[in-house]
Amino acid sequence: MRERRHGRLMVIVAGLGALTAAPGVMLAFRITSPWPVSAVSAAAAGTVAVLALWQERAKQAYKQADDDRARVLNGALARADGSLLRVREAADPILLGVHPAAAVPSEEGAADRVPAYVPRDADGELREALARGGFVLLVGDSTAGKSRSAWEAMRATLGDHLLLVPKDREALPALVALAARERRCVLWLNDLEGYLGAGGLRREDLGRLLGEDGHHRVVLATLRTAEEALLTGEDEDRGAPKHAAEVIRQAHRVYLSRLFSTAESDRARLRAWDPRIESALTLGGGYGLAEYLAAGPDLLRLWQDAWSPNTSAHAPGHPRAAALVTAAVDIRRAGHAASMPRALVEAAHAYYLERHGGERLRPEPPEEAWEWATRPRRATTALLQRSGDRVGVFDYLLDVAQRAAGPTALVPEPVVRLIVTGADPADAERAAATAYAQGRYELAVTGWRRAAAAPGPDALNSRNNAARALRRLGRPAEALAEHRAVAAARTATLGAAHPDTLIVRDNLANVLRDLGRVEEAEAEHRAVLALLTEVRGPEDAFTLFSRDNHAVALREMGRPAEAESEHRAVLDIRERVLGPDHPDTLRTRHHLALALRSLGRSAQAGELLASVVAGRTRVLGPDHPDTAAAAADLAGTA
């Protein structure tokens, strides 16, 4: 489309150029009548000025086109000559993020680093989804085979489509713009979390790509299960990244298990002619076939063994390398996206090295540690992957560390503080949301304020989140001022009834309650609830938050019977939709218990509070502020 516009522009320029030559042509044909010669000369003179303007516009248009093309090609997977690939030409899945396996000679004599593909039970659903087009998301644990299954399905169904693979989040806007001009293309987003947040993929981008007829565009992405849980949590009070959740919920989700089903194992045995699959079937034990092929268990043992003191020349340890890997794993656990600045990992590793013994371990020099940690093992992958000044960690190690630590384990505060004070805005936002969910409100405020300082559409969301954390810290005056400023800005740009504005207004009403302005808060909660029910529906997550908060205001106004009725209605929906142990469900149960206590029904209130304490201990941990609050209320209930 842009090229056609440029072509029309050049036709116009050429036509204007021809017009400037008209007087000379007339003289050549001996047309000397004064009137026509004067008229044509005047027109030619005017045309010279117009031609200069149009030539300048043509130059600017070509420069813009060249700049756009440079942004695309500099930020995308491309051929050696700089041109973009079709899907059928993407013959090396490793370039798209597939974990390599041990190399074996191929029939052509080259080293084949990709084993035979074992068809998965989800392949049919995946390929049908790709054939329909739209946003398709594969979810599963690390080394479940998500990227390989996506690559195989894409090659089988969309071979003629243009393939757009951004190198990082900064390259994404140029590729989204290009995809919107293509009729048949695939936007490949391996490890989707790296393309979300400030400057990343938004719901509006999906609408622009997929919301019109006459095309077949596909956004094909992968996401670890743990990342999905973090990014799609509906608990608004925990600060889950709103725009990321909106993107993920637009996808057709396909789940891929780490462990093979019986049918998949049977298909794997039919491919035991590949020595790597034969080895995985024989020696893999309880590991998934894909994780064994990617050397996950071996790399885990290397990491664990590397902590040994470096005291023997015959069996050297690698404690500094182990500290680098541990730092990278915990930076990811704290909410940072997959690609981390090397400087951040280096700064954080000192904490872990000192905790394990420091200089008593005789740590190796830094460059030697980096070389060891980034060296591929079994010709497959490395503990850490370096790309320029960025670092990635093998996701298998991250999944194992998360499972071993448990859902309530905290990354050490000094490491989180390094992230929320020094990461880019999108990663500071993610780390702040994680810290808030864990009850670490000071860290959350720091991260959200850093994120809010960056220009862009997410700045107001970060300010609103920071204000909620300030409220949790017992600083309601600061929280009120921030909520008012954000509400005014959103009202001016979005309108008073827009859901984003209403969410801020509901947060503001919570602060008014804390300040003792209960009647004012109740009126605001009531107004917000009516509008949210209309625009989002009665069972929407934010409508339920507003309804629950309104019921709290009713109780504090001395109307506990009405509060009980409202809390019970919200609790019924949340237990049905979210389950009994979801943090939102537990919050409403806590509020219901307080309403019952206000009604003098202390025994019932005590039973509910005991269940809240037990549930929050399991889900949030015994030291979380919400667990402590429920325990205090239980102790105060006779």
PDB file of N, CA, C and O in Angstrom, residues 254-322:
ATOM      1  N   VAL A 254      -3.794 -23.020  23.848  1.00  0.00           N
ATOM      2  CA  VAL A 254      -3.544 -24.448  23.669  1.00  0.00           C
ATOM      3  C   VAL A 254      -2.530 -24.864  24.728  1.00  0.00           C
ATOM      4  O   VAL A 254      -1.435 -24.289  24.804  1.00  0.00           O
ATOM      5  N   TYR A 255      -2.898 -25.835  25.553  1.00  0.00           N
ATOM      6  CA  TYR A 255      -2.006 -26.267  26.639  1.00  0.00           C
ATOM      7  C   TYR A 255      -1.184 -27.471  26.199  1.00  0.00           C
ATOM      8  O   TYR A 255      -1.692 -28.399  25.565  1.00  0.00           O
ATOM      9  N   LEU A 256       0.100 -27.459  26.556  1.00  0.00           N
ATOM     10  CA  LEU A 256       1.002 -28.561  26.230  1.00  0.00           C
ATOM     11  C   LEU A 256       1.640 -29.051  27.522  1.00  0.00           C
ATOM     12  O   LEU A 256       2.325 -28.298  28.222  1.00  0.00           O
ATOM     13  N   SER A 257       1.417 -30.312  27.847  1.00  0.00           N
ATOM     14  CA  SER A 257       1.939 -30.885  29.085  1.00  0.00           C
ATOM     15  C   SER A 257       3.427 -31.181  28.955  1.00  0.00           C
ATOM     16  O   SER A 257       3.914 -31.568  27.887  1.00  0.00           O
ATOM     17  N   ARG A 258       4.135 -31.023  30.057  1.00  0.00           N
ATOM     18  CA  ARG A 258       5.561 -31.357  30.081  1.00  0.00           C
ATOM     19  C   ARG A 258       5.773 -32.860  29.946  1.00  0.00           C
ATOM     20  O   ARG A 258       6.713 -33.317  29.280  1.00  0.00           O
ATOM     21  N   LEU A 259       4.903 -33.642  30.564  1.00  0.00           N
ATOM     22  CA  LEU A 259       5.011 -35.103  30.505  1.00  0.00           C
ATOM     23  C   LEU A 259       4.139 -35.649  29.383  1.00  0.00           C
ATOM     24  O   LEU A 259       3.037 -35.150  29.149  1.00  0.00           O
ATOM     25  N   PHE A 260       4.628 -36.669  28.712  1.00  0.00           N
ATOM     26  CA  PHE A 260       3.901 -37.257  27.587  1.00  0.00           C
ATOM     27  C   PHE A 260       2.738 -38.106  28.060  1.00  0.00           C
ATOM     28  O   PHE A 260       2.813 -38.773  29.103  1.00  0.00           O
ATOM     29  N   SER A 261       1.663 -38.078  27.285  1.00  0.00           N
ATOM     30  CA  SER A 261       0.555 -39.010  27.513  1.00  0.00           C
ATOM     31  C   SER A 261       0.967 -40.395  27.023  1.00  0.00           C
ATOM     32  O   SER A 261       2.028 -40.577  26.391  1.00  0.00           O
ATOM     33  N   THR A 262       0.125 -41.371  27.291  1.00  0.00           N
ATOM     34  CA  THR A 262       0.414 -42.724  26.811  1.00  0.00           C
ATOM     35  C   THR A 262       0.527 -42.746  25.293  1.00  0.00           C
ATOM     36  O   THR A 262       1.455 -43.366  24.729  1.00  0.00           O
ATOM     37  N   ALA A 263      -0.395 -42.068  24.609  1.00  0.00           N
ATOM     38  CA  ALA A 263      -0.363 -42.048  23.141  1.00  0.00           C
ATOM     39  C   ALA A 263       0.899 -41.353  22.630  1.00  0.00           C
ATOM     40  O   ALA A 263       1.516 -41.803  21.649  1.00  0.00           O
ATOM     41  N   GLU A 264       1.308 -40.272  23.283  1.00  0.00           N
ATOM     42  CA  GLU A 264       2.522 -39.575  22.860  1.00  0.00           C
ATOM     43  C   GLU A 264       3.753 -40.437  23.098  1.00  0.00           C
ATOM     44  O   GLU A 264       4.683 -40.463  22.269  1.00  0.00           O
ATOM     45  N   SER A 265       3.781 -41.157  24.213  1.00  0.00           N
ATOM     46  CA  SER A 265       4.901 -42.053  24.478  1.00  0.00           C
ATOM     47  C   SER A 265       4.975 -43.161  23.427  1.00  0.00           C
ATOM     48  O   SER A 265       6.073 -43.550  22.996  1.00  0.00           O
ATOM     49  N   ASP A 266       3.818 -43.677  23.016  1.00  0.00           N
ATOM     50  CA  ASP A 266       3.804 -44.693  21.948  1.00  0.00           C
ATOM     51  C   ASP A 266       4.376 -44.124  20.657  1.00  0.00           C
ATOM     52  O   ASP A 266       5.154 -44.799  19.958  1.00  0.00           O
ATOM     53  N   ARG A 267       4.012 -42.896  20.340  1.00  0.00           N
ATOM     54  CA  ARG A 267       4.543 -42.285  19.123  1.00  0.00           C
ATOM     55  C   ARG A 267       6.045 -42.028  19.251  1.00  0.00           C
ATOM     56  O   ARG A 267       6.781 -42.112  18.264  1.00  0.00           O
ATOM     57  N   ALA A 268       6.502 -41.711  20.463  1.00  0.00           N
ATOM     58  CA  ALA A 268       7.937 -41.522  20.661  1.00  0.00           C
ATOM     59  C   ALA A 268       8.698 -42.815  20.417  1.00  0.00           C
ATOM     60  O   ALA A 268       9.779 -42.808  19.806  1.00  0.00           O
ATOM     61  N   ARG A 269       8.145 -43.935  20.867  1.00  0.00           N
ATOM     62  CA  ARG A 269       8.832 -45.215  20.670  1.00  0.00           C
ATOM     63  C   ARG A 269       8.970 -45.562  19.196  1.00  0.00           C
ATOM     64  O   ARG A 269       9.921 -46.233  18.790  1.00  0.00           O
ATOM     65  N   LEU A 270       8.009 -45.102  18.380  1.00  0.00           N
ATOM     66  CA  LEU A 270       8.112 -45.340  16.931  1.00  0.00           C
ATOM     67  C   LEU A 270       9.239 -44.516  16.308  1.00  0.00           C
ATOM     68  O   LEU A 270       9.621 -44.775  15.158  1.00  0.00           O
ATOM     69  N   ARG A 271       9.762 -43.566  17.043  1.00  0.00           N
ATOM     70  CA  ARG A 271      10.848 -42.726  16.536  1.00  0.00           C
ATOM     71  C   ARG A 271      12.150 -42.975  17.282  1.00  0.00           C
ATOM     72  O   ARG A 271      13.063 -42.131  17.291  1.00  0.00           O
ATOM     73  N   ALA A 272      12.257 -44.131  17.893  1.00  0.00           N
ATOM     74  CA  ALA A 272      13.461 -44.482  18.640  1.00  0.00           C
ATOM     75  C   ALA A 272      14.659 -44.727  17.736  1.00  0.00           C
ATOM     76  O   ALA A 272      15.774 -44.920  18.221  1.00  0.00           O
ATOM     77  N   TRP A 273      14.441 -44.705  16.403  1.00  0.00           N
ATOM     78  CA  TRP A 273      15.576 -44.763  15.489  1.00  0.00           C
ATOM     79  C   TRP A 273      16.479 -43.547  15.647  1.00  0.00           C
ATOM     80  O   TRP A 273      17.661 -43.584  15.310  1.00  0.00           O
ATOM     81  N   ASP A 274      15.921 -42.442  16.168  1.00  0.00           N
ATOM     82  CA  ASP A 274      16.746 -41.284  16.498  1.00  0.00           C
ATOM     83  C   ASP A 274      17.413 -41.576  17.845  1.00  0.00           C
ATOM     84  O   ASP A 274      16.728 -41.775  18.853  1.00  0.00           O
ATOM     85  N   PRO A 275      18.752 -41.647  17.886  1.00  0.00           N
ATOM     86  CA  PRO A 275      19.420 -42.057  19.130  1.00  0.00           C
ATOM     87  C   PRO A 275      19.111 -41.160  20.315  1.00  0.00           C
ATOM     88  O   PRO A 275      19.154 -41.595  21.464  1.00  0.00           O
ATOM     89  N   ARG A 276      18.779 -39.881  20.054  1.00  0.00           N
ATOM     90  CA  ARG A 276      18.469 -38.976  21.168  1.00  0.00           C
ATOM     91  C   ARG A 276      17.137 -39.338  21.808  1.00  0.00           C
ATOM     92  O   ARG A 276      16.987 -39.297  23.032  1.00  0.00           O
ATOM     93  N   ILE A 277      16.167 -39.706  20.979  1.00  0.00           N
ATOM     94  CA  ILE A 277      14.869 -40.117  21.530  1.00  0.00           C
ATOM     95  C   ILE A 277      15.005 -41.462  22.227  1.00  0.00           C
ATOM     96  O   ILE A 277      14.426 -41.682  23.307  1.00  0.00           O
ATOM     97  N   GLU A 278      15.767 -42.356  21.643  1.00  0.00           N
ATOM     98  CA  GLU A 278      15.996 -43.649  22.296  1.00  0.00           C
ATOM     99  C   GLU A 278      16.616 -43.444  23.670  1.00  0.00           C
ATOM    100  O   GLU A 278      16.204 -44.077  24.659  1.00  0.00           O
ATOM    101  N   SER A 279      17.612 -42.542  23.763  1.00  0.00           N
ATOM    102  CA  SER A 279      18.257 -42.277  25.048  1.00  0.00           C
ATOM    103  C   SER A 279      17.274 -41.674  26.038  1.00  0.00           C
ATOM    104  O   SER A 279      17.246 -42.042  27.213  1.00  0.00           O
ATOM    105  N   ALA A 280      16.431 -40.741  25.580  1.00  0.00           N
ATOM    106  CA  ALA A 280      15.457 -40.106  26.471  1.00  0.00           C
ATOM    107  C   ALA A 280      14.456 -41.117  26.993  1.00  0.00           C
ATOM    108  O   ALA A 280      14.071 -41.076  28.168  1.00  0.00           O
ATOM    109  N   LEU A 281      14.016 -42.037  26.125  1.00  0.00           N
ATOM    110  CA  LEU A 281      13.061 -43.052  26.558  1.00  0.00           C
ATOM    111  C   LEU A 281      13.683 -44.018  27.554  1.00  0.00           C
ATOM    112  O   LEU A 281      13.029 -44.482  28.491  1.00  0.00           O
ATOM    113  N   THR A 282      14.979 -44.287  27.386  1.00  0.00           N
ATOM    114  CA  THR A 282      15.658 -45.265  28.239  1.00  0.00           C
ATOM    115  C   THR A 282      16.121 -44.665  29.551  1.00  0.00           C
ATOM    116  O   THR A 282      15.985 -45.270  30.616  1.00  0.00           O
ATOM    117  N   LEU A 283      16.651 -43.425  29.488  1.00  0.00           N
ATOM    118  CA  LEU A 283      17.315 -42.843  30.652  1.00  0.00           C
ATOM    119  C   LEU A 283      16.566 -41.671  31.255  1.00  0.00           C
ATOM    120  O   LEU A 283      16.981 -41.140  32.287  1.00  0.00           O
ATOM    121  N   GLY A 284      15.483 -41.242  30.617  1.00  0.00           N
ATOM    122  CA  GLY A 284      14.808 -40.023  31.045  1.00  0.00           C
ATOM    123  C   GLY A 284      14.163 -40.089  32.398  1.00  0.00           C
ATOM    124  O   GLY A 284      13.897 -39.064  33.020  1.00  0.00           O
ATOM    125  N   GLY A 285      13.868 -41.293  32.889  1.00  0.00           N
ATOM    126  CA  GLY A 285      13.251 -41.410  34.204  1.00  0.00           C
ATOM    127  C   GLY A 285      11.933 -40.680  34.266  1.00  0.00           C
ATOM    128  O   GLY A 285      11.076 -40.803  33.405  1.00  0.00           O
ATOM    129  N   GLY A 286      11.749 -39.854  35.292  1.00  0.00           N
ATOM    130  CA  GLY A 286      10.497 -39.130  35.457  1.00  0.00           C
ATOM    131  C   GLY A 286      10.470 -37.794  34.737  1.00  0.00           C
ATOM    132  O   GLY A 286       9.531 -37.035  34.922  1.00  0.00           O
ATOM    133  N   TYR A 287      11.493 -37.518  33.932  1.00  0.00           N
ATOM    134  CA  TYR A 287      11.520 -36.254  33.219  1.00  0.00           C
ATOM    135  C   TYR A 287      10.728 -36.344  31.930  1.00  0.00           C
ATOM    136  O   TYR A 287      10.587 -37.410  31.336  1.00  0.00           O
ATOM    137  N   GLY A 288      10.230 -35.201  31.480  1.00  0.00           N
ATOM    138  CA  GLY A 288       9.599 -35.148  30.182  1.00  0.00           C
ATOM    139  C   GLY A 288      10.624 -35.360  29.080  1.00  0.00           C
ATOM    140  O   GLY A 288      11.800 -35.011  29.230  1.00  0.00           O
ATOM    141  N   LEU A 289      10.170 -35.902  27.960  1.00  0.00           N
ATOM    142  CA  LEU A 289      11.096 -36.189  26.874  1.00  0.00           C
ATOM    143  C   LEU A 289      11.762 -34.918  26.372  1.00  0.00           C
ATOM    144  O   LEU A 289      12.976 -34.881  26.138  1.00  0.00           O
ATOM    145  N   ALA A 290      10.993 -33.851  26.215  1.00  0.00           N
ATOM    146  CA  ALA A 290      11.565 -32.606  25.698  1.00  0.00           C
ATOM    147  C   ALA A 290      12.585 -32.024  26.664  1.00  0.00           C
ATOM    148  O   ALA A 290      13.636 -31.524  26.249  1.00  0.00           O
ATOM    149  N   GLU A 291      12.309 -32.068  27.971  1.00  0.00           N
ATOM    150  CA  GLU A 291      13.258 -31.497  28.914  1.00  0.00           C
ATOM    151  C   GLU A 291      14.527 -32.327  28.978  1.00  0.00           C
ATOM    152  O   GLU A 291      15.634 -31.789  29.129  1.00  0.00           O
ATOM    153  N   TYR A 292      14.405 -33.666  28.827  1.00  0.00           N
ATOM    154  CA  TYR A 292      15.607 -34.490  28.803  1.00  0.00           C
ATOM    155  C   TYR A 292      16.430 -34.172  27.567  1.00  0.00           C
ATOM    156  O   TYR A 292      17.659 -34.030  27.627  1.00  0.00           O
ATOM    157  N   LEU A 293      15.779 -34.046  26.406  1.00  0.00           N
ATOM    158  CA  LEU A 293      16.495 -33.745  25.168  1.00  0.00           C
ATOM    159  C   LEU A 293      17.196 -32.397  25.252  1.00  0.00           C
ATOM    160  O   LEU A 293      18.244 -32.190  24.646  1.00  0.00           O
ATOM    161  N   ALA A 294      16.615 -31.461  25.960  1.00  0.00           N
ATOM    162  CA  ALA A 294      17.226 -30.142  26.111  1.00  0.00           C
ATOM    163  C   ALA A 294      18.249 -30.115  27.241  1.00  0.00           C
ATOM    164  O   ALA A 294      18.750 -29.055  27.589  1.00  0.00           O
ATOM    165  N   ALA A 295      18.559 -31.279  27.834  1.00  0.00           N
ATOM    166  CA  ALA A 295      19.587 -31.416  28.869  1.00  0.00           C
ATOM    167  C   ALA A 295      19.214 -30.718  30.163  1.00  0.00           C
ATOM    168  O   ALA A 295      20.093 -30.337  30.939  1.00  0.00           O
ATOM    169  N   GLY A 296      17.920 -30.547  30.409  1.00  0.00           N
ATOM    170  CA  GLY A 296      17.487 -29.889  31.632  1.00  0.00           C
ATOM    171  C   GLY A 296      18.039 -30.510  32.902  1.00  0.00           C
ATOM    172  O   GLY A 296      18.650 -29.806  33.722  1.00  0.00           O
ATOM    173  N   PRO A 297      17.866 -31.810  33.118  1.00  0.00           N
ATOM    174  CA  PRO A 297      18.386 -32.418  34.351  1.00  0.00           C
ATOM    175  C   PRO A 297      19.896 -32.267  34.512  1.00  0.00           C
ATOM    176  O   PRO A 297      20.388 -32.008  35.611  1.00  0.00           O
ATOM    177  N   ASP A 298      20.641 -32.403  33.402  1.00  0.00           N
ATOM    178  CA  ASP A 298      22.096 -32.267  33.488  1.00  0.00           C
ATOM    179  C   ASP A 298      22.501 -30.853  33.868  1.00  0.00           C
ATOM    180  O   ASP A 298      23.404 -30.639  34.684  1.00  0.00           O
ATOM    181  N   LEU A 299      21.831 -29.868  33.275  1.00  0.00           N
ATOM    182  CA  LEU A 299      22.161 -28.485  33.593  1.00  0.00           C
ATOM    183  C   LEU A 299      21.808 -28.152  35.035  1.00  0.00           C
ATOM    184  O   LEU A 299      22.514 -27.378  35.696  1.00  0.00           O
ATOM    185  N   LEU A 300      20.729 -28.713  35.538  1.00  0.00           N
ATOM    186  CA  LEU A 300      20.360 -28.494  36.932  1.00  0.00           C
ATOM    187  C   LEU A 300      21.451 -29.026  37.856  1.00  0.00           C
ATOM    188  O   LEU A 300      21.857 -28.349  38.817  1.00  0.00           O
ATOM    189  N   ARG A 301      21.955 -30.230  37.571  1.00  0.00           N
ATOM    190  CA  ARG A 301      23.018 -30.803  38.404  1.00  0.00           C
ATOM    191  C   ARG A 301      24.289 -29.952  38.316  1.00  0.00           C
ATOM    192  O   ARG A 301      24.974 -29.740  39.323  1.00  0.00           O
ATOM    193  N   LEU A 302      24.608 -29.471  37.133  1.00  0.00           N
ATOM    194  CA  LEU A 302      25.788 -28.613  36.987  1.00  0.00           C
ATOM    195  C   LEU A 302      25.679 -27.368  37.857  1.00  0.00           C
ATOM    196  O   LEU A 302      26.644 -26.950  38.514  1.00  0.00           O
ATOM    197  N   TRP A 303      24.532 -26.746  37.836  1.00  0.00           N
ATOM    198  CA  TRP A 303      24.307 -25.548  38.634  1.00  0.00           C
ATOM    199  C   TRP A 303      24.476 -25.858  40.123  1.00  0.00           C
ATOM    200  O   TRP A 303      25.156 -25.128  40.855  1.00  0.00           O
ATOM    201  N   GLN A 304      23.867 -26.939  40.574  1.00  0.00           N
ATOM    202  CA  GLN A 304      23.947 -27.291  41.992  1.00  0.00           C
ATOM    203  C   GLN A 304      25.375 -27.629  42.407  1.00  0.00           C
ATOM    204  O   GLN A 304      25.843 -27.216  43.468  1.00  0.00           O
ATOM    205  N   ASP A 305      26.082 -28.383  41.566  1.00  0.00           N
ATOM    206  CA  ASP A 305      27.442 -28.802  41.904  1.00  0.00           C
ATOM    207  C   ASP A 305      28.446 -27.647  41.834  1.00  0.00           C
ATOM    208  O   ASP A 305      29.512 -27.705  42.460  1.00  0.00           O
ATOM    209  N   ALA A 306      28.113 -26.608  41.057  1.00  0.00           N
ATOM    210  CA  ALA A 306      29.060 -25.510  40.855  1.00  0.00           C
ATOM    211  C   ALA A 306      29.328 -24.731  42.142  1.00  0.00           C
ATOM    212  O   ALA A 306      30.326 -24.001  42.226  1.00  0.00           O
ATOM    213  N   TRP A 307      28.475 -24.882  43.150  1.00  0.00           N
ATOM    214  CA  TRP A 307      28.680 -24.148  44.395  1.00  0.00           C
ATOM    215  C   TRP A 307      29.849 -24.705  45.211  1.00  0.00           C
ATOM    216  O   TRP A 307      30.255 -24.094  46.212  1.00  0.00           O
ATOM    217  N   SER A 308      30.430 -25.808  44.815  1.00  0.00           N
ATOM    218  CA  SER A 308      31.541 -26.385  45.571  1.00  0.00           C
ATOM    219  C   SER A 308      32.701 -25.392  45.655  1.00  0.00           C
ATOM    220  O   SER A 308      32.978 -24.672  44.690  1.00  0.00           O
ATOM    221  N   PRO A 309      33.402 -25.343  46.784  1.00  0.00           N
ATOM    222  CA  PRO A 309      34.548 -24.428  46.896  1.00  0.00           C
ATOM    223  C   PRO A 309      35.599 -24.725  45.837  1.00  0.00           C
ATOM    224  O   PRO A 309      35.841 -25.891  45.491  1.00  0.00           O
ATOM    225  N   ASN A 310      36.209 -23.697  45.357  1.00  0.00           N
ATOM    226  CA  ASN A 310      37.215 -23.825  44.292  1.00  0.00           C
ATOM    227  C   ASN A 310      38.577 -24.083  44.927  1.00  0.00           C
ATOM    228  O   ASN A 310      39.495 -23.265  44.843  1.00  0.00           O
ATOM    229  N   THR A 311      38.727 -25.271  45.556  1.00  0.00           N
ATOM    230  CA  THR A 311      39.935 -25.555  46.349  1.00  0.00           C
ATOM    231  C   THR A 311      40.797 -26.645  45.749  1.00  0.00           C
ATOM    232  O   THR A 311      41.872 -26.914  46.271  1.00  0.00           O
ATOM    233  N   SER A 312      40.372 -27.281  44.688  1.00  0.00           N
ATOM    234  CA  SER A 312      41.150 -28.372  44.102  1.00  0.00           C
ATOM    235  C   SER A 312      41.340 -28.136  42.619  1.00  0.00           C
ATOM    236  O   SER A 312      40.373 -27.926  41.882  1.00  0.00           O
ATOM    237  N   ALA A 313      42.611 -28.184  42.175  1.00  0.00           N
ATOM    238  CA  ALA A 313      42.885 -28.014  40.748  1.00  0.00           C
ATOM    239  C   ALA A 313      42.333 -29.172  39.932  1.00  0.00           C
ATOM    240  O   ALA A 313      42.056 -29.018  38.744  1.00  0.00           O
ATOM    241  N   HIS A 314      42.189 -30.332  40.567  1.00  0.00           N
ATOM    242  CA  HIS A 314      41.682 -31.511  39.855  1.00  0.00           C
ATOM    243  C   HIS A 314      40.161 -31.514  39.756  1.00  0.00           C
ATOM    244  O   HIS A 314      39.596 -32.151  38.867  1.00  0.00           O
ATOM    245  N   ALA A 315      39.503 -30.829  40.675  1.00  0.00           N
ATOM    246  CA  ALA A 315      38.031 -30.754  40.646  1.00  0.00           C
ATOM    247  C   ALA A 315      37.607 -29.335  40.990  1.00  0.00           C
ATOM    248  O   ALA A 315      37.088 -29.073  42.083  1.00  0.00           O
ATOM    249  N   PRO A 316      37.871 -28.402  40.082  1.00  0.00           N
ATOM    250  CA  PRO A 316      37.565 -26.994  40.407  1.00  0.00           C
ATOM    251  C   PRO A 316      36.072 -26.756  40.558  1.00  0.00           C
ATOM    252  O   PRO A 316      35.251 -27.338  39.843  1.00  0.00           O
ATOM    253  N   GLY A 317      35.728 -25.902  41.496  1.00  0.00           N
ATOM    254  CA  GLY A 317      34.355 -25.448  41.610  1.00  0.00           C
ATOM    255  C   GLY A 317      34.145 -24.196  40.775  1.00  0.00           C
ATOM    256  O   GLY A 317      35.096 -23.619  40.233  1.00  0.00           O
ATOM    257  N   HIS A 318      32.913 -23.778  40.708  1.00  0.00           N
ATOM    258  CA  HIS A 318      32.579 -22.571  39.941  1.00  0.00           C
ATOM    259  C   HIS A 318      31.557 -21.747  40.728  1.00  0.00           C
ATOM    260  O   HIS A 318      30.457 -21.471  40.248  1.00  0.00           O
ATOM    261  N   PRO A 319      31.932 -21.344  41.952  1.00  0.00           N
ATOM    262  CA  PRO A 319      30.934 -20.678  42.807  1.00  0.00           C
ATOM    263  C   PRO A 319      30.457 -19.334  42.257  1.00  0.00           C
ATOM    264  O   PRO A 319      29.294 -18.971  42.445  1.00  0.00           O
ATOM    265  N   ARG A 320      31.336 -18.574  41.600  1.00  0.00           N
ATOM    266  CA  ARG A 320      30.862 -17.306  41.056  1.00  0.00           C
ATOM    267  C   ARG A 320      29.871 -17.539  39.922  1.00  0.00           C
ATOM    268  O   ARG A 320      28.859 -16.837  39.812  1.00  0.00           O
ATOM    269  N   ALA A 321      30.143 -18.548  39.088  1.00  0.00           N
ATOM    270  CA  ALA A 321      29.194 -18.881  38.019  1.00  0.00           C
ATOM    271  C   ALA A 321      27.866 -19.332  38.610  1.00  0.00           C
ATOM    272  O   ALA A 321      26.794 -18.974  38.110  1.00  0.00           O
ATOM    273  N   ALA A 322      27.927 -20.145  39.693  1.00  0.00           N
ATOM    274  CA  ALA A 322      26.687 -20.578  40.344  1.00  0.00           C
ATOM    275  C   ALA A 322      25.915 -19.376  40.874  1.00  0.00           C
ATOM    276  O   ALA A 322      24.677 -19.325  40.794  1.00  0.00           O
TER     277      ALA A 322
END
